[in-house]
Amino acid sequence: MGTEVSVYLWHDDPEKGKEAVAAVFAEVARLDQMMSTYIDDSLISSVNRDAAKHPVAAGDELFELVERALDISVLTRGAFDITYDSVGQHYDFRQRLRPSEQVVASELPLIDYRLVKTDRNQRTVHFLAEGVRINLGGIAKGYAVERGVDIAKRYGVRHARVTAGGDTRLLGDRLGQTWMVGIQNPRNDDEVAVTIPLADEAISTSGDYERFFVEDGERYHHIIVPATGAPAGEVRSATIIGPDAVMTDALSTSVFVMGVDQGLRLISTLPDYEGIVINADGEMYYSDGLRPPD
Ligand code: ADP
Ligand code: MG
């Protein structure tokens, strides 16, 4: 998944505990093998290769996740859109490469989640135009940490923390204490902007400091505004807290794109979810359900 995965868990039997950790990592590796667009023989790569020609069988898991992603596109009015990748694929943050204006202009019409059709009975995915590509980078890590705690539970684990990049799923508390999860200062890797006590919940942060390069004072990073094909510029980070890591992951990416006002307005319509947004000036904004620290 191009990111760091960590697992903390407790088990009365140390051997069983180690088995549980290994099983969680194996699960993440399995999902990566299925959902990575960087792996040529992954299921998602076969969808991207063929779904414009004919409907492609996606298997239950990938199919469900694609459908959830499409639902979130509707919920966010297109701020979240897994077809962002027709432009997104032309970025290479390590090599400091970005698409030219011409490339963005020609690929932009292919960013549209309505070009992705799913068939519930056949479990197939079909693209309505040649060149459409999907990438689950904004939702798959949330799914992976959600699956990770499910696996840990099967081993009898009741207290765990599974993190993949900016996405964390907590199982239970930290042996009688709350988990303390820090939100990074977007402009200082060593500094925590705020720490949140949590138990039994998911928390996801999307930031412009994860994958980026700076060119002529402009920061080019990995979260794309589907309407323009350009990196989102309104905020530095968006954090979402709630019961389901798939949702917190997708919503953190969405709120990052939507900005403070629109983003927090969306969150206020979702009773189980809260958000913290740090804007381009470094100011923090909280959703109604969170009391700012004194
Ligand atoms: P992180 O990878 O840092 O945890 P996010 O959860 O915010 O961050 O996911 C960012 C990833 O989401 C990008 O690397 C890309 O794969 C994907 N992405 C970028 N823009 C969008 C978008 N508008 N809608 C859906 N996914 C996106
Ligand atoms: Mg996300």
PDB file of C-alpha atoms and ligand atoms in Angstrom:
ATOM      1  CA  MET A   1       0.000   0.000   0.000  1.00  0.00           C
ATOM      2  CA  GLY A   2       3.036   2.193  -0.226  1.00  0.00           C
ATOM      3  CA  THR A   3       2.803   2.989   3.448  1.00  0.00           C
ATOM      4  CA  GLU A   4       3.703   1.878   6.943  1.00  0.00           C
ATOM      5  CA  VAL A   5       1.475  -0.627   8.718  1.00  0.00           C
ATOM      6  CA  SER A   6       1.633  -1.139  12.473  1.00  0.00           C
ATOM      7  CA  VAL A   7      -0.179  -3.464  14.834  1.00  0.00           C
ATOM      8  CA  TYR A   8      -0.344  -3.304  18.629  1.00  0.00           C
ATOM      9  CA  LEU A   9      -2.353  -5.893  20.468  1.00  0.00           C
ATOM     10  CA  TRP A  10      -2.643  -7.713  23.759  1.00  0.00           C
ATOM     11  CA  HIS A  11      -3.180 -11.402  24.282  1.00  0.00           C
ATOM     12  CA  ASP A  12      -2.867 -13.472  27.447  1.00  0.00           C
ATOM     13  CA  ASP A  13      -0.973 -16.114  25.486  1.00  0.00           C
ATOM     14  CA  PRO A  14       2.167 -14.571  23.897  1.00  0.00           C
ATOM     15  CA  GLU A  15       2.317 -17.224  21.179  1.00  0.00           C
ATOM     16  CA  LYS A  16      -1.295 -16.639  20.169  1.00  0.00           C
ATOM     17  CA  GLY A  17      -0.565 -12.898  20.250  1.00  0.00           C
ATOM     18  CA  LYS A  18       2.278 -13.314  17.788  1.00  0.00           C
ATOM     19  CA  GLU A  19       0.089 -15.446  15.559  1.00  0.00           C
ATOM     20  CA  ALA A  20      -2.554 -12.736  15.616  1.00  0.00           C
ATOM     21  CA  VAL A  21      -0.036 -10.059  14.606  1.00  0.00           C
ATOM     22  CA  ALA A  22       1.230 -12.227  11.754  1.00  0.00           C
ATOM     23  CA  ALA A  23      -2.334 -12.880  10.600  1.00  0.00           C
ATOM     24  CA  VAL A  24      -3.119  -9.155  10.525  1.00  0.00           C
ATOM     25  CA  PHE A  25      -0.038  -8.447   8.402  1.00  0.00           C
ATOM     26  CA  ALA A  26      -0.909 -11.341   6.096  1.00  0.00           C
ATOM     27  CA  GLU A  27      -4.382  -9.888   5.638  1.00  0.00           C
ATOM     28  CA  VAL A  28      -3.024  -6.459   4.728  1.00  0.00           C
ATOM     29  CA  ALA A  29      -0.639  -8.091   2.234  1.00  0.00           C
ATOM     30  CA  ARG A  30      -3.545 -10.047   0.708  1.00  0.00           C
ATOM     31  CA  LEU A  31      -5.571  -6.860   0.241  1.00  0.00           C
ATOM     32  CA  ASP A  32      -2.596  -5.042  -1.232  1.00  0.00           C
ATOM     33  CA  GLN A  33      -2.183  -7.854  -3.751  1.00  0.00           C
ATOM     34  CA  MET A  34      -5.850  -7.439  -4.721  1.00  0.00           C
ATOM     35  CA  MET A  35      -6.203  -3.665  -4.684  1.00  0.00           C
ATOM     36  CA  SER A  36      -2.874  -2.176  -5.689  1.00  0.00           C
ATOM     37  CA  THR A  37      -2.762  -0.520  -9.095  1.00  0.00           C
ATOM     38  CA  TYR A  38       1.038  -0.871  -8.957  1.00  0.00           C
ATOM     39  CA  ILE A  39       0.768  -4.658  -9.152  1.00  0.00           C
ATOM     40  CA  ASP A  40       0.132  -5.704 -12.755  1.00  0.00           C
ATOM     41  CA  ASP A  41      -1.697  -8.923 -11.931  1.00  0.00           C
ATOM     42  CA  SER A  42      -3.846  -7.494  -9.142  1.00  0.00           C
ATOM     43  CA  LEU A  43      -7.603  -7.751  -9.509  1.00  0.00           C
ATOM     44  CA  ILE A  44      -7.951  -3.986  -9.727  1.00  0.00           C
ATOM     45  CA  SER A  45      -5.357  -3.857 -12.517  1.00  0.00           C
ATOM     46  CA  SER A  46      -7.418  -6.352 -14.503  1.00  0.00           C
ATOM     47  CA  VAL A  47     -10.493  -4.194 -13.952  1.00  0.00           C
ATOM     48  CA  ASN A  48      -8.582  -1.126 -15.146  1.00  0.00           C
ATOM     49  CA  ARG A  49      -7.289  -2.997 -18.175  1.00  0.00           C
ATOM     50  CA  ASP A  50     -10.560  -4.498 -19.379  1.00  0.00           C
ATOM     51  CA  ALA A  51     -13.621  -2.828 -17.850  1.00  0.00           C
ATOM     52  CA  ALA A  52     -14.018  -0.374 -20.733  1.00  0.00           C
ATOM     53  CA  LYS A  53     -14.177  -3.320 -23.147  1.00  0.00           C
ATOM     54  CA  HIS A  54     -16.604  -5.474 -21.169  1.00  0.00           C
ATOM     55  CA  PRO A  55     -17.892  -5.944 -17.593  1.00  0.00           C
ATOM     56  CA  VAL A  56     -15.177  -7.506 -15.431  1.00  0.00           C
ATOM     57  CA  ALA A  57     -15.857  -9.867 -12.523  1.00  0.00           C
ATOM     58  CA  ALA A  58     -14.471  -8.073  -9.480  1.00  0.00           C
ATOM     59  CA  GLY A  59     -15.013 -10.661  -6.742  1.00  0.00           C
ATOM     60  CA  ASP A  60     -17.139  -9.933  -3.662  1.00  0.00           C
ATOM     61  CA  GLU A  61     -14.655  -7.857  -1.732  1.00  0.00           C
ATOM     62  CA  LEU A  62     -13.419  -5.539  -4.449  1.00  0.00           C
ATOM     63  CA  PHE A  63     -16.939  -5.240  -5.803  1.00  0.00           C
ATOM     64  CA  GLU A  64     -18.330  -4.179  -2.417  1.00  0.00           C
ATOM     65  CA  LEU A  65     -15.570  -1.659  -1.859  1.00  0.00           C
ATOM     66  CA  VAL A  66     -16.083  -0.130  -5.302  1.00  0.00           C
ATOM     67  CA  GLU A  67     -19.805   0.179  -4.590  1.00  0.00           C
ATOM     68  CA  ARG A  68     -19.116   1.824  -1.248  1.00  0.00           C
ATOM     69  CA  ALA A  69     -16.723   4.240  -2.945  1.00  0.00           C
ATOM     70  CA  LEU A  70     -19.413   5.121  -5.494  1.00  0.00           C
ATOM     71  CA  ASP A  71     -21.940   5.713  -2.701  1.00  0.00           C
ATOM     72  CA  ILE A  72     -19.482   8.073  -1.016  1.00  0.00           C
ATOM     73  CA  SER A  73     -19.084   9.925  -4.318  1.00  0.00           C
ATOM     74  CA  VAL A  74     -22.819  10.570  -4.256  1.00  0.00           C
ATOM     75  CA  LEU A  75     -22.702  11.596  -0.575  1.00  0.00           C
ATOM     76  CA  THR A  76     -19.839  14.032  -1.196  1.00  0.00           C
ATOM     77  CA  ARG A  77     -21.188  15.254  -4.536  1.00  0.00           C
ATOM     78  CA  GLY A  78     -18.142  14.011  -6.339  1.00  0.00           C
ATOM     79  CA  ALA A  79     -15.424  15.288  -3.995  1.00  0.00           C
ATOM     80  CA  PHE A  80     -14.532  11.645  -3.428  1.00  0.00           C
ATOM     81  CA  ASP A  81     -14.036   9.946  -6.750  1.00  0.00           C
ATOM     82  CA  ILE A  82     -11.982   6.799  -7.369  1.00  0.00           C
ATOM     83  CA  THR A  83     -11.693   7.715 -11.060  1.00  0.00           C
ATOM     84  CA  TYR A  84      -9.392  10.623 -10.038  1.00  0.00           C
ATOM     85  CA  ASP A  85      -6.604   8.276 -11.184  1.00  0.00           C
ATOM     86  CA  SER A  86      -6.849   9.035 -14.889  1.00  0.00           C
ATOM     87  CA  VAL A  87      -5.126  12.302 -13.926  1.00  0.00           C
ATOM     88  CA  GLY A  88      -3.606  10.971 -10.693  1.00  0.00           C
ATOM     89  CA  GLN A  89      -1.583   8.284 -12.487  1.00  0.00           C
ATOM     90  CA  HIS A  90       0.522  10.994 -14.114  1.00  0.00           C
ATOM     91  CA  TYR A  91       1.947  12.126 -10.781  1.00  0.00           C
ATOM     92  CA  ASP A  92       5.112  10.583  -9.435  1.00  0.00           C
ATOM     93  CA  PHE A  93       5.952  12.202  -6.126  1.00  0.00           C
ATOM     94  CA  ARG A  94       9.312  10.513  -5.695  1.00  0.00           C
ATOM     95  CA  GLN A  95      10.472  11.588  -9.108  1.00  0.00           C
ATOM     96  CA  ARG A  96       8.766  14.998  -8.805  1.00  0.00           C
ATOM     97  CA  LEU A  97       6.719  14.416 -11.936  1.00  0.00           C
ATOM     98  CA  ARG A  98       3.349  15.965 -12.619  1.00  0.00           C
ATOM     99  CA  PRO A  99       1.036  16.021 -15.641  1.00  0.00           C
ATOM    100  CA  SER A 100       1.224  18.913 -18.100  1.00  0.00           C
ATOM    101  CA  GLU A 101      -1.822  21.134 -18.557  1.00  0.00           C
ATOM    102  CA  GLN A 102      -2.541  19.334 -21.835  1.00  0.00           C
ATOM    103  CA  VAL A 103      -2.518  15.939 -20.162  1.00  0.00           C
ATOM    104  CA  VAL A 104      -4.805  17.185 -17.367  1.00  0.00           C
ATOM    105  CA  ALA A 105      -7.177  18.688 -19.960  1.00  0.00           C
ATOM    106  CA  SER A 106      -7.370  15.472 -21.975  1.00  0.00           C
ATOM    107  CA  GLU A 107      -7.772  13.157 -18.961  1.00  0.00           C
ATOM    108  CA  LEU A 108     -10.170  15.347 -16.977  1.00  0.00           C
ATOM    109  CA  PRO A 109     -13.375  14.199 -18.743  1.00  0.00           C
ATOM    110  CA  LEU A 110     -12.519  10.664 -17.587  1.00  0.00           C
ATOM    111  CA  ILE A 111     -12.719  11.678 -13.935  1.00  0.00           C
ATOM    112  CA  ASP A 112     -16.365  10.926 -13.279  1.00  0.00           C
ATOM    113  CA  TYR A 113     -17.610   8.184 -10.974  1.00  0.00           C
ATOM    114  CA  ARG A 114     -20.781   7.959 -13.088  1.00  0.00           C
ATOM    115  CA  LEU A 115     -18.651   6.319 -15.767  1.00  0.00           C
ATOM    116  CA  VAL A 116     -18.305   3.309 -13.446  1.00  0.00           C
ATOM    117  CA  LYS A 117     -21.231   0.892 -13.568  1.00  0.00           C
ATOM    118  CA  THR A 118     -21.667  -2.052 -11.246  1.00  0.00           C
ATOM    119  CA  ASP A 119     -23.874  -5.089 -11.576  1.00  0.00           C
ATOM    120  CA  ARG A 120     -24.992  -6.446  -8.198  1.00  0.00           C
ATOM    121  CA  ASN A 121     -26.049  -9.826  -9.531  1.00  0.00           C
ATOM    122  CA  GLN A 122     -23.035 -10.481 -11.702  1.00  0.00           C
ATOM    123  CA  ARG A 123     -20.602  -8.678  -9.342  1.00  0.00           C
ATOM    124  CA  THR A 124     -18.994  -6.993 -12.302  1.00  0.00           C
ATOM    125  CA  VAL A 125     -17.566  -3.539 -12.892  1.00  0.00           C
ATOM    126  CA  HIS A 126     -17.928  -1.847 -16.242  1.00  0.00           C
ATOM    127  CA  PHE A 127     -16.512   1.490 -17.465  1.00  0.00           C
ATOM    128  CA  LEU A 128     -18.543   3.585 -19.871  1.00  0.00           C
ATOM    129  CA  ALA A 129     -15.489   5.127 -21.554  1.00  0.00           C
ATOM    130  CA  GLU A 130     -12.079   4.034 -22.737  1.00  0.00           C
ATOM    131  CA  GLY A 131      -9.309   5.373 -20.474  1.00  0.00           C
ATOM    132  CA  VAL A 132     -11.296   5.376 -17.199  1.00  0.00           C
ATOM    133  CA  ARG A 133      -9.196   4.091 -14.288  1.00  0.00           C
ATOM    134  CA  ILE A 134     -10.052   3.493 -10.670  1.00  0.00           C
ATOM    135  CA  ASN A 135      -7.718   3.664  -7.682  1.00  0.00           C
ATOM    136  CA  LEU A 136      -8.790   2.827  -4.144  1.00  0.00           C
ATOM    137  CA  GLY A 137      -5.940   4.728  -2.459  1.00  0.00           C
ATOM    138  CA  GLY A 138      -8.467   6.909  -0.610  1.00  0.00           C
ATOM    139  CA  ILE A 139     -10.446   4.028   0.907  1.00  0.00           C
ATOM    140  CA  ALA A 140      -8.456   0.750   0.842  1.00  0.00           C
ATOM    141  CA  LYS A 141      -6.311   1.461   3.896  1.00  0.00           C
ATOM    142  CA  GLY A 142      -9.423   2.062   5.942  1.00  0.00           C
ATOM    143  CA  TYR A 143     -10.769  -1.259   4.727  1.00  0.00           C
ATOM    144  CA  ALA A 144      -7.459  -2.943   5.533  1.00  0.00           C
ATOM    145  CA  VAL A 145      -7.373  -1.730   9.160  1.00  0.00           C
ATOM    146  CA  GLU A 146     -11.034  -2.645   9.574  1.00  0.00           C
ATOM    147  CA  ARG A 147     -10.246  -6.172   8.326  1.00  0.00           C
ATOM    148  CA  GLY A 148      -7.154  -6.193  10.531  1.00  0.00           C
ATOM    149  CA  VAL A 149      -9.135  -5.784  13.751  1.00  0.00           C
ATOM    150  CA  ASP A 150     -11.653  -8.369  12.557  1.00  0.00           C
ATOM    151  CA  ILE A 151      -8.843 -10.871  12.164  1.00  0.00           C
ATOM    152  CA  ALA A 152      -7.371  -9.977  15.564  1.00  0.00           C
ATOM    153  CA  LYS A 153     -10.785 -10.534  17.167  1.00  0.00           C
ATOM    154  CA  ARG A 154     -10.858 -14.060  15.762  1.00  0.00           C
ATOM    155  CA  TYR A 155      -7.732 -14.773  17.808  1.00  0.00           C
ATOM    156  CA  GLY A 156      -9.502 -13.632  20.950  1.00  0.00           C
ATOM    157  CA  VAL A 157      -7.901 -10.195  20.994  1.00  0.00           C
ATOM    158  CA  ARG A 158      -9.985  -7.468  22.649  1.00  0.00           C
ATOM    159  CA  HIS A 159      -7.520  -4.572  22.751  1.00  0.00           C
ATOM    160  CA  ALA A 160      -5.728  -3.594  19.579  1.00  0.00           C
ATOM    161  CA  ARG A 161      -4.633  -0.762  17.386  1.00  0.00           C
ATOM    162  CA  VAL A 162      -4.089  -1.298  13.667  1.00  0.00           C
ATOM    163  CA  THR A 163      -2.686   1.545  11.580  1.00  0.00           C
ATOM    164  CA  ALA A 164      -1.988   1.841   7.865  1.00  0.00           C
ATOM    165  CA  GLY A 165      -0.597   5.248   6.907  1.00  0.00           C
ATOM    166  CA  GLY A 166      -3.093   7.843   8.125  1.00  0.00           C
ATOM    167  CA  ASP A 167      -5.794   5.319   9.013  1.00  0.00           C
ATOM    168  CA  THR A 168      -6.193   3.748  12.429  1.00  0.00           C
ATOM    169  CA  ARG A 169      -8.781   1.344  13.805  1.00  0.00           C
ATOM    170  CA  LEU A 170      -8.899   0.821  17.552  1.00  0.00           C
ATOM    171  CA  LEU A 171     -10.361  -2.273  19.148  1.00  0.00           C
ATOM    172  CA  GLY A 172     -11.478  -1.686  22.713  1.00  0.00           C
ATOM    173  CA  ASP A 173      -9.360   0.545  24.895  1.00  0.00           C
ATOM    174  CA  ARG A 174      -5.706   0.443  25.843  1.00  0.00           C
ATOM    175  CA  LEU A 175      -6.118  -2.029  28.708  1.00  0.00           C
ATOM    176  CA  GLY A 176      -8.346   0.211  30.808  1.00  0.00           C
ATOM    177  CA  GLN A 177      -7.016   3.506  29.489  1.00  0.00           C
ATOM    178  CA  THR A 178      -8.116   5.368  26.385  1.00  0.00           C
ATOM    179  CA  TRP A 179      -5.903   5.257  23.350  1.00  0.00           C
ATOM    180  CA  MET A 180      -4.266   8.613  22.696  1.00  0.00           C
ATOM    181  CA  VAL A 181      -4.073   9.348  18.979  1.00  0.00           C
ATOM    182  CA  GLY A 182      -2.100  12.359  17.813  1.00  0.00           C
ATOM    183  CA  ILE A 183      -2.834  14.468  14.777  1.00  0.00           C
ATOM    184  CA  GLN A 184       0.416  15.632  13.263  1.00  0.00           C
ATOM    185  CA  ASN A 185       1.293  19.264  12.763  1.00  0.00           C
ATOM    186  CA  PRO A 186       1.129  19.387   8.944  1.00  0.00           C
ATOM    187  CA  ARG A 187       4.242  21.547   8.743  1.00  0.00           C
ATOM    188  CA  ASN A 188       6.366  19.850  11.390  1.00  0.00           C
ATOM    189  CA  ASP A 189       6.792  16.067  11.393  1.00  0.00           C
ATOM    190  CA  ASP A 190       7.981  16.051  15.001  1.00  0.00           C
ATOM    191  CA  GLU A 191       5.082  17.980  16.420  1.00  0.00           C
ATOM    192  CA  VAL A 192       1.603  16.823  17.332  1.00  0.00           C
ATOM    193  CA  ALA A 193      -1.100  19.437  16.690  1.00  0.00           C
ATOM    194  CA  VAL A 194      -3.626  17.811  19.021  1.00  0.00           C
ATOM    195  CA  THR A 195      -4.048  14.492  20.795  1.00  0.00           C
ATOM    196  CA  ILE A 196      -7.439  12.793  20.969  1.00  0.00           C
ATOM    197  CA  PRO A 197      -8.494  10.169  23.493  1.00  0.00           C
ATOM    198  CA  LEU A 198     -10.359   7.341  21.773  1.00  0.00           C
ATOM    199  CA  ALA A 199     -11.598   3.800  22.281  1.00  0.00           C
ATOM    200  CA  ASP A 200     -13.262   1.344  19.900  1.00  0.00           C
ATOM    201  CA  GLU A 201     -13.265   3.804  17.027  1.00  0.00           C
ATOM    202  CA  ALA A 202     -11.562   4.636  13.774  1.00  0.00           C
ATOM    203  CA  ILE A 203      -9.610   7.780  12.995  1.00  0.00           C
ATOM    204  CA  SER A 204      -8.223   8.836   9.629  1.00  0.00           C
ATOM    205  CA  THR A 205      -6.136  11.811   8.649  1.00  0.00           C
ATOM    206  CA  SER A 206      -5.510  13.006   5.123  1.00  0.00           C
ATOM    207  CA  GLY A 207      -2.671  15.478   4.790  1.00  0.00           C
ATOM    208  CA  ASP A 208      -0.788  17.374   2.125  1.00  0.00           C
ATOM    209  CA  TYR A 209       2.489  16.316   3.766  1.00  0.00           C
ATOM    210  CA  GLU A 210       2.314  12.569   3.070  1.00  0.00           C
ATOM    211  CA  ARG A 211       3.226  12.466  -0.602  1.00  0.00           C
ATOM    212  CA  PHE A 212       4.218  15.720  -2.211  1.00  0.00           C
ATOM    213  CA  PHE A 213       6.917  17.803  -3.794  1.00  0.00           C
ATOM    214  CA  VAL A 214       7.345  21.554  -4.000  1.00  0.00           C
ATOM    215  CA  GLU A 215       8.063  23.252  -7.299  1.00  0.00           C
ATOM    216  CA  ASP A 216       8.353  27.049  -7.650  1.00  0.00           C
ATOM    217  CA  GLY A 217       6.779  27.497  -4.240  1.00  0.00           C
ATOM    218  CA  GLU A 218       3.773  25.392  -5.234  1.00  0.00           C
ATOM    219  CA  ARG A 219       3.014  22.223  -3.272  1.00  0.00           C
ATOM    220  CA  TYR A 220       1.958  19.276  -5.438  1.00  0.00           C
ATOM    221  CA  HIS A 221       0.458  16.450  -3.386  1.00  0.00           C
ATOM    222  CA  HIS A 222      -1.626  13.320  -3.709  1.00  0.00           C
ATOM    223  CA  ILE A 223      -5.197  14.442  -3.076  1.00  0.00           C
ATOM    224  CA  ILE A 224      -6.853  15.545  -6.291  1.00  0.00           C
ATOM    225  CA  VAL A 225      -9.908  17.742  -6.805  1.00  0.00           C
ATOM    226  CA  PRO A 226     -11.965  15.687  -9.252  1.00  0.00           C
ATOM    227  CA  ALA A 227     -13.473  18.810 -10.828  1.00  0.00           C
ATOM    228  CA  THR A 228     -10.108  20.325 -11.804  1.00  0.00           C
ATOM    229  CA  GLY A 229      -7.568  17.495 -11.713  1.00  0.00           C
ATOM    230  CA  ALA A 230      -5.305  19.644  -9.517  1.00  0.00           C
ATOM    231  CA  PRO A 231      -4.171  18.953  -5.947  1.00  0.00           C
ATOM    232  CA  ALA A 232      -6.623  20.300  -3.377  1.00  0.00           C
ATOM    233  CA  GLY A 233      -5.378  23.558  -1.904  1.00  0.00           C
ATOM    234  CA  GLU A 234      -7.855  24.592   0.741  1.00  0.00           C
ATOM    235  CA  VAL A 235      -6.578  22.745   3.790  1.00  0.00           C
ATOM    236  CA  ARG A 236      -3.450  21.105   5.167  1.00  0.00           C
ATOM    237  CA  SER A 237      -5.107  18.190   6.876  1.00  0.00           C
ATOM    238  CA  ALA A 238      -8.510  16.685   7.534  1.00  0.00           C
ATOM    239  CA  THR A 239      -9.172  14.160  10.290  1.00  0.00           C
ATOM    240  CA  ILE A 240     -12.352  12.131  10.688  1.00  0.00           C
ATOM    241  CA  ILE A 241     -13.360  10.035  13.692  1.00  0.00           C
ATOM    242  CA  GLY A 242     -16.154   7.467  13.654  1.00  0.00           C
ATOM    243  CA  PRO A 243     -17.198   3.851  13.950  1.00  0.00           C
ATOM    244  CA  ASP A 244     -16.050   2.558  10.566  1.00  0.00           C
ATOM    245  CA  ALA A 245     -12.546   3.015   9.152  1.00  0.00           C
ATOM    246  CA  VAL A 246     -13.755   2.624   5.569  1.00  0.00           C
ATOM    247  CA  MET A 247     -15.920   5.711   6.101  1.00  0.00           C
ATOM    248  CA  THR A 248     -13.336   7.701   8.086  1.00  0.00           C
ATOM    249  CA  ASP A 249     -10.744   7.019   5.388  1.00  0.00           C
ATOM    250  CA  ALA A 250     -12.943   8.066   2.493  1.00  0.00           C
ATOM    251  CA  LEU A 251     -14.390  11.007   4.419  1.00  0.00           C
ATOM    252  CA  SER A 252     -10.973  12.362   5.410  1.00  0.00           C
ATOM    253  CA  THR A 253      -9.997  12.443   1.737  1.00  0.00           C
ATOM    254  CA  SER A 254     -13.388  13.986   0.869  1.00  0.00           C
ATOM    255  CA  VAL A 255     -13.252  16.692   3.538  1.00  0.00           C
ATOM    256  CA  PHE A 256      -9.705  17.486   2.465  1.00  0.00           C
ATOM    257  CA  VAL A 257     -11.064  18.193  -1.019  1.00  0.00           C
ATOM    258  CA  MET A 258     -14.175  20.033   0.206  1.00  0.00           C
ATOM    259  CA  GLY A 259     -12.418  22.398   2.598  1.00  0.00           C
ATOM    260  CA  VAL A 260     -13.385  23.643   6.059  1.00  0.00           C
ATOM    261  CA  ASP A 261     -16.907  24.961   5.511  1.00  0.00           C
ATOM    262  CA  GLN A 262     -18.344  22.457   3.078  1.00  0.00           C
ATOM    263  CA  GLY A 263     -16.451  19.601   4.670  1.00  0.00           C
ATOM    264  CA  LEU A 264     -17.591  20.228   8.226  1.00  0.00           C
ATOM    265  CA  ARG A 265     -21.124  20.869   7.016  1.00  0.00           C
ATOM    266  CA  LEU A 266     -21.125  17.390   5.492  1.00  0.00           C
ATOM    267  CA  ILE A 267     -19.780  15.894   8.719  1.00  0.00           C
ATOM    268  CA  SER A 268     -22.514  17.616  10.742  1.00  0.00           C
ATOM    269  CA  THR A 269     -25.081  15.638   8.713  1.00  0.00           C
ATOM    270  CA  LEU A 270     -23.477  12.332   9.760  1.00  0.00           C
ATOM    271  CA  PRO A 271     -24.366  11.761  13.422  1.00  0.00           C
ATOM    272  CA  ASP A 272     -21.662   9.142  14.084  1.00  0.00           C
ATOM    273  CA  TYR A 273     -18.786  11.097  12.564  1.00  0.00           C
ATOM    274  CA  GLU A 274     -16.708  14.033  13.772  1.00  0.00           C
ATOM    275  CA  GLY A 275     -13.955  16.003  12.098  1.00  0.00           C
ATOM    276  CA  ILE A 276     -10.964  18.253  12.707  1.00  0.00           C
ATOM    277  CA  VAL A 277      -9.648  20.334   9.842  1.00  0.00           C
ATOM    278  CA  ILE A 278      -6.446  22.386   9.733  1.00  0.00           C
ATOM    279  CA  ASN A 279      -6.729  25.090   7.098  1.00  0.00           C
ATOM    280  CA  ALA A 280      -4.071  26.617   4.853  1.00  0.00           C
ATOM    281  CA  ASP A 281      -3.148  29.112   7.612  1.00  0.00           C
ATOM    282  CA  GLY A 282      -2.689  26.378  10.200  1.00  0.00           C
ATOM    283  CA  GLU A 283      -5.933  27.165  12.056  1.00  0.00           C
ATOM    284  CA  MET A 284      -7.907  24.263  13.509  1.00  0.00           C
ATOM    285  CA  TYR A 285     -11.619  23.766  13.062  1.00  0.00           C
ATOM    286  CA  TYR A 286     -13.738  21.172  14.877  1.00  0.00           C
ATOM    287  CA  SER A 287     -17.104  19.657  14.022  1.00  0.00           C
ATOM    288  CA  ASP A 288     -19.964  20.427  16.385  1.00  0.00           C
ATOM    289  CA  GLY A 289     -19.666  17.229  18.368  1.00  0.00           C
ATOM    290  CA  LEU A 290     -16.052  17.837  19.419  1.00  0.00           C
ATOM    291  CA  ARG A 291     -15.184  20.300  22.088  1.00  0.00           C
ATOM    292  CA  PRO A 292     -11.902  22.091  21.336  1.00  0.00           C
ATOM    293  CA  PRO A 293      -9.252  21.532  24.017  1.00  0.00           C
ATOM    294  CA  ASP A 294      -8.993  24.324  26.614  1.00  0.00           C
TER     295      ASP A 294
HETATM  296  P1  ADP B   1      -3.204   8.755   2.916  1.00  0.00           P
HETATM  297  O1  ADP B   1      -2.837   7.928   1.719  1.00  0.00           O
HETATM  298  O2  ADP B   1      -2.203   9.804   3.213  1.00  0.00           O
HETATM  299  O3  ADP B   1      -3.707   8.014   4.101  1.00  0.00           O
HETATM  300  P2  ADP B   1      -5.826   9.597   2.021  1.00  0.00           P
HETATM  301  O4  ADP B   1      -6.640   8.658   2.771  1.00  0.00           O
HETATM  302  O5  ADP B   1      -6.264  10.982   2.000  1.00  0.00           O
HETATM  303  O6  ADP B   1      -4.354   9.648   2.437  1.00  0.00           O
HETATM  304  O7  ADP B   1      -5.782   9.084   0.564  1.00  0.00           O
HETATM  305  C1  ADP B   1      -5.113   9.774  -0.435  1.00  0.00           C
HETATM  306  C2  ADP B   1      -5.166   8.898  -1.625  1.00  0.00           C
HETATM  307  O8  ADP B   1      -6.499   8.879  -2.119  1.00  0.00           O
HETATM  308  C3  ADP B   1      -4.309   9.351  -2.746  1.00  0.00           C
HETATM  309  O9  ADP B   1      -2.990   8.876  -2.641  1.00  0.00           O
HETATM  310  C4  ADP B   1      -5.051   8.781  -3.925  1.00  0.00           C
HETATM  311  O10 ADP B   1      -4.710   7.406  -4.073  1.00  0.00           O
HETATM  312  C5  ADP B   1      -6.502   8.832  -3.518  1.00  0.00           C
HETATM  313  N1  ADP B   1      -7.220  10.045  -3.962  1.00  0.00           N
HETATM  314  C6  ADP B   1      -6.709  11.253  -4.293  1.00  0.00           C
HETATM  315  N2  ADP B   1      -7.672  12.139  -4.585  1.00  0.00           N
HETATM  316  C7  ADP B   1      -8.853  11.461  -4.440  1.00  0.00           C
HETATM  317  C8  ADP B   1     -10.236  11.826  -4.605  1.00  0.00           C
HETATM  318  N3  ADP B   1     -10.609  13.075  -4.937  1.00  0.00           N
HETATM  319  N4  ADP B   1     -11.160  10.870  -4.373  1.00  0.00           N
HETATM  320  C9  ADP B   1     -10.807   9.601  -4.019  1.00  0.00           C
HETATM  321  N5  ADP B   1      -9.531   9.212  -3.847  1.00  0.00           N
HETATM  322  C10 ADP B   1      -8.566  10.122  -4.048  1.00  0.00           C
HETATM  323 MG    MG B   2      -8.612   8.858   3.222  1.00  0.00          MG
END
